[in-house]
Amino acid sequence: MGFFSEFSKALNGDESGERYAVAGHAVTCPHCGSHRFFESSALPDGRAGSFIGLEWAGDSAVTLICATCGHVDWFASPKLVERVS
């Protein structure tokens, strides 16, 4: 899922993004109701860790970005997030 393939889908009117499930439940955007997302990862901000330079020591969270409206949902356990065809 690269930028150009997603851009091509949008240009042709196809749906971009993927469907996901978390802990066995389908993910739906709470803002617009879409079922298509782009997956990314991020490090949650911990003030204590940032203060002493230990951001790298924490676990990363999975972020799902709505392909329609851009709303971002964070999930702390990457093991529970799965892509659904």
JSON list of C-alpha atoms in Angstrom, two decimals:
[
{"chain": "A", "resi": 1, "resn": "MET", "atom": "CA", "xyz": [0.00, 0.00, 0.00]},
{"chain": "A", "resi": 2, "resn": "GLY", "atom": "CA", "xyz": [2.12, 2.86, -1.26]},
{"chain": "A", "resi": 3, "resn": "PHE", "atom": "CA", "xyz": [1.23, 6.46, -1.94]},
{"chain": "A", "resi": 4, "resn": "PHE", "atom": "CA", "xyz": [0.97, 6.02, -5.70]},
{"chain": "A", "resi": 5, "resn": "SER", "atom": "CA", "xyz": [-1.24, 2.94, -5.53]},
{"chain": "A", "resi": 6, "resn": "GLU", "atom": "CA", "xyz": [-3.59, 4.71, -3.08]},
{"chain": "A", "resi": 7, "resn": "PHE", "atom": "CA", "xyz": [-3.57, 7.85, -5.26]},
{"chain": "A", "resi": 8, "resn": "SER", "atom": "CA", "xyz": [-4.42, 5.72, -8.29]},
{"chain": "A", "resi": 9, "resn": "LYS", "atom": "CA", "xyz": [-7.35, 4.15, -6.42]},
{"chain": "A", "resi": 10, "resn": "ALA", "atom": "CA", "xyz": [-8.69, 7.57, -5.45]},
{"chain": "A", "resi": 11, "resn": "LEU", "atom": "CA", "xyz": [-8.25, 8.86, -9.01]},
{"chain": "A", "resi": 12, "resn": "ASN", "atom": "CA", "xyz": [-10.25, 5.92, -10.39]},
{"chain": "A", "resi": 13, "resn": "GLY", "atom": "CA", "xyz": [-12.99, 6.32, -7.78]},
{"chain": "A", "resi": 14, "resn": "ASP", "atom": "CA", "xyz": [-12.08, 3.10, -5.96]},
{"chain": "A", "resi": 15, "resn": "GLU", "atom": "CA", "xyz": [-12.03, 2.93, -2.19]},
{"chain": "A", "resi": 16, "resn": "SER", "atom": "CA", "xyz": [-8.60, 3.52, -0.70]},
{"chain": "A", "resi": 17, "resn": "GLY", "atom": "CA", "xyz": [-7.36, 2.14, 2.60]},
{"chain": "A", "resi": 18, "resn": "GLU", "atom": "CA", "xyz": [-7.88, -1.23, 4.22]},
{"chain": "A", "resi": 19, "resn": "ARG", "atom": "CA", "xyz": [-10.42, -2.75, 6.61]},
{"chain": "A", "resi": 20, "resn": "TYR", "atom": "CA", "xyz": [-9.26, -3.60, 10.14]},
{"chain": "A", "resi": 21, "resn": "ALA", "atom": "CA", "xyz": [-10.49, -5.49, 13.19]},
{"chain": "A", "resi": 22, "resn": "VAL", "atom": "CA", "xyz": [-9.35, -5.00, 16.77]},
{"chain": "A", "resi": 23, "resn": "ALA", "atom": "CA", "xyz": [-9.90, -7.80, 19.27]},
{"chain": "A", "resi": 24, "resn": "GLY", "atom": "CA", "xyz": [-12.26, -9.45, 16.80]},
{"chain": "A", "resi": 25, "resn": "HIS", "atom": "CA", "xyz": [-14.45, -6.37, 16.25]},
{"chain": "A", "resi": 26, "resn": "ALA", "atom": "CA", "xyz": [-14.58, -4.40, 12.99]},
{"chain": "A", "resi": 27, "resn": "VAL", "atom": "CA", "xyz": [-13.11, -0.90, 13.27]},
{"chain": "A", "resi": 28, "resn": "THR", "atom": "CA", "xyz": [-15.45, 1.92, 12.29]},
{"chain": "A", "resi": 29, "resn": "CYS", "atom": "CA", "xyz": [-14.54, 5.61, 12.28]},
{"chain": "A", "resi": 30, "resn": "PRO", "atom": "CA", "xyz": [-16.40, 7.30, 15.16]},
{"chain": "A", "resi": 31, "resn": "HIS", "atom": "CA", "xyz": [-16.55, 10.55, 13.18]},
{"chain": "A", "resi": 32, "resn": "CYS", "atom": "CA", "xyz": [-17.81, 9.59, 9.71]},
{"chain": "A", "resi": 33, "resn": "GLY", "atom": "CA", "xyz": [-18.63, 5.86, 9.97]},
{"chain": "A", "resi": 34, "resn": "SER", "atom": "CA", "xyz": [-16.10, 4.76, 7.33]},
{"chain": "A", "resi": 35, "resn": "HIS", "atom": "CA", "xyz": [-14.57, 1.27, 7.43]},
{"chain": "A", "resi": 36, "resn": "ARG", "atom": "CA", "xyz": [-11.35, 2.08, 5.51]},
{"chain": "A", "resi": 37, "resn": "PHE", "atom": "CA", "xyz": [-8.11, 3.05, 7.23]},
{"chain": "A", "resi": 38, "resn": "PHE", "atom": "CA", "xyz": [-4.39, 3.56, 6.69]},
{"chain": "A", "resi": 39, "resn": "GLU", "atom": "CA", "xyz": [-2.14, 1.89, 9.28]},
{"chain": "A", "resi": 40, "resn": "SER", "atom": "CA", "xyz": [0.82, 3.58, 10.92]},
{"chain": "A", "resi": 41, "resn": "SER", "atom": "CA", "xyz": [2.69, 3.46, 14.21]},
{"chain": "A", "resi": 42, "resn": "ALA", "atom": "CA", "xyz": [3.62, 6.07, 16.77]},
{"chain": "A", "resi": 43, "resn": "LEU", "atom": "CA", "xyz": [5.32, 6.35, 20.11]},
{"chain": "A", "resi": 44, "resn": "PRO", "atom": "CA", "xyz": [3.01, 7.47, 22.91]},
{"chain": "A", "resi": 45, "resn": "ASP", "atom": "CA", "xyz": [4.31, 10.58, 24.65]},
{"chain": "A", "resi": 46, "resn": "GLY", "atom": "CA", "xyz": [5.64, 9.92, 28.11]},
{"chain": "A", "resi": 47, "resn": "ARG", "atom": "CA", "xyz": [6.86, 13.05, 29.83]},
{"chain": "A", "resi": 48, "resn": "ALA", "atom": "CA", "xyz": [9.22, 11.19, 32.16]},
{"chain": "A", "resi": 49, "resn": "GLY", "atom": "CA", "xyz": [10.75, 9.21, 29.29]},
{"chain": "A", "resi": 50, "resn": "SER", "atom": "CA", "xyz": [11.09, 12.31, 27.15]},
{"chain": "A", "resi": 51, "resn": "PHE", "atom": "CA", "xyz": [12.71, 14.23, 29.97]},
{"chain": "A", "resi": 52, "resn": "ILE", "atom": "CA", "xyz": [15.55, 11.75, 30.28]},
{"chain": "A", "resi": 53, "resn": "GLY", "atom": "CA", "xyz": [15.70, 10.75, 26.60]},
{"chain": "A", "resi": 54, "resn": "LEU", "atom": "CA", "xyz": [14.15, 7.27, 26.77]},
{"chain": "A", "resi": 55, "resn": "GLU", "atom": "CA", "xyz": [11.45, 7.55, 24.10]},
{"chain": "A", "resi": 56, "resn": "TRP", "atom": "CA", "xyz": [12.99, 4.61, 22.26]},
{"chain": "A", "resi": 57, "resn": "ALA", "atom": "CA", "xyz": [12.47, 2.29, 25.24]},
{"chain": "A", "resi": 58, "resn": "GLY", "atom": "CA", "xyz": [8.66, 2.39, 25.12]},
{"chain": "A", "resi": 59, "resn": "ASP", "atom": "CA", "xyz": [6.39, 0.23, 22.99]},
{"chain": "A", "resi": 60, "resn": "SER", "atom": "CA", "xyz": [4.90, 1.76, 19.88]},
{"chain": "A", "resi": 61, "resn": "ALA", "atom": "CA", "xyz": [1.17, 2.06, 19.38]},
{"chain": "A", "resi": 62, "resn": "VAL", "atom": "CA", "xyz": [-0.73, 1.28, 16.19]},
{"chain": "A", "resi": 63, "resn": "THR", "atom": "CA", "xyz": [-2.59, 4.21, 14.65]},
{"chain": "A", "resi": 64, "resn": "LEU", "atom": "CA", "xyz": [-5.42, 3.77, 12.16]},
{"chain": "A", "resi": 65, "resn": "ILE", "atom": "CA", "xyz": [-6.11, 6.87, 10.08]},
{"chain": "A", "resi": 66, "resn": "CYS", "atom": "CA", "xyz": [-9.54, 7.09, 8.46]},
{"chain": "A", "resi": 67, "resn": "ALA", "atom": "CA", "xyz": [-9.22, 7.12, 4.66]},
{"chain": "A", "resi": 68, "resn": "THR", "atom": "CA", "xyz": [-12.29, 9.36, 4.38]},
{"chain": "A", "resi": 69, "resn": "CYS", "atom": "CA", "xyz": [-11.99, 12.06, 7.05]},
{"chain": "A", "resi": 70, "resn": "GLY", "atom": "CA", "xyz": [-8.49, 11.60, 8.53]},
{"chain": "A", "resi": 71, "resn": "HIS", "atom": "CA", "xyz": [-9.61, 10.86, 12.11]},
{"chain": "A", "resi": 72, "resn": "VAL", "atom": "CA", "xyz": [-6.84, 9.02, 14.01]},
{"chain": "A", "resi": 73, "resn": "ASP", "atom": "CA", "xyz": [-7.50, 6.12, 16.40]},
{"chain": "A", "resi": 74, "resn": "TRP", "atom": "CA", "xyz": [-4.71, 4.80, 18.64]},
{"chain": "A", "resi": 75, "resn": "PHE", "atom": "CA", "xyz": [-4.39, 1.18, 19.78]},
{"chain": "A", "resi": 76, "resn": "ALA", "atom": "CA", "xyz": [-1.86, 0.31, 22.47]},
{"chain": "A", "resi": 77, "resn": "SER", "atom": "CA", "xyz": [-1.57, -3.41, 21.69]},
{"chain": "A", "resi": 78, "resn": "PRO", "atom": "CA", "xyz": [-0.36, -4.12, 18.14]},
{"chain": "A", "resi": 79, "resn": "LYS", "atom": "CA", "xyz": [-1.13, -7.82, 18.68]},
{"chain": "A", "resi": 80, "resn": "LEU", "atom": "CA", "xyz": [-4.89, -7.12, 18.68]},
{"chain": "A", "resi": 81, "resn": "VAL", "atom": "CA", "xyz": [-4.95, -5.12, 15.42]},
{"chain": "A", "resi": 82, "resn": "GLU", "atom": "CA", "xyz": [-5.44, -7.19, 12.26]},
{"chain": "A", "resi": 83, "resn": "ARG", "atom": "CA", "xyz": [-6.04, -6.31, 8.64]},
{"chain": "A", "resi": 84, "resn": "VAL", "atom": "CA", "xyz": [-9.24, -7.78, 7.19]},
{"chain": "A", "resi": 85, "resn": "SER", "atom": "CA", "xyz": [-9.53, -8.36, 3.44]}
]
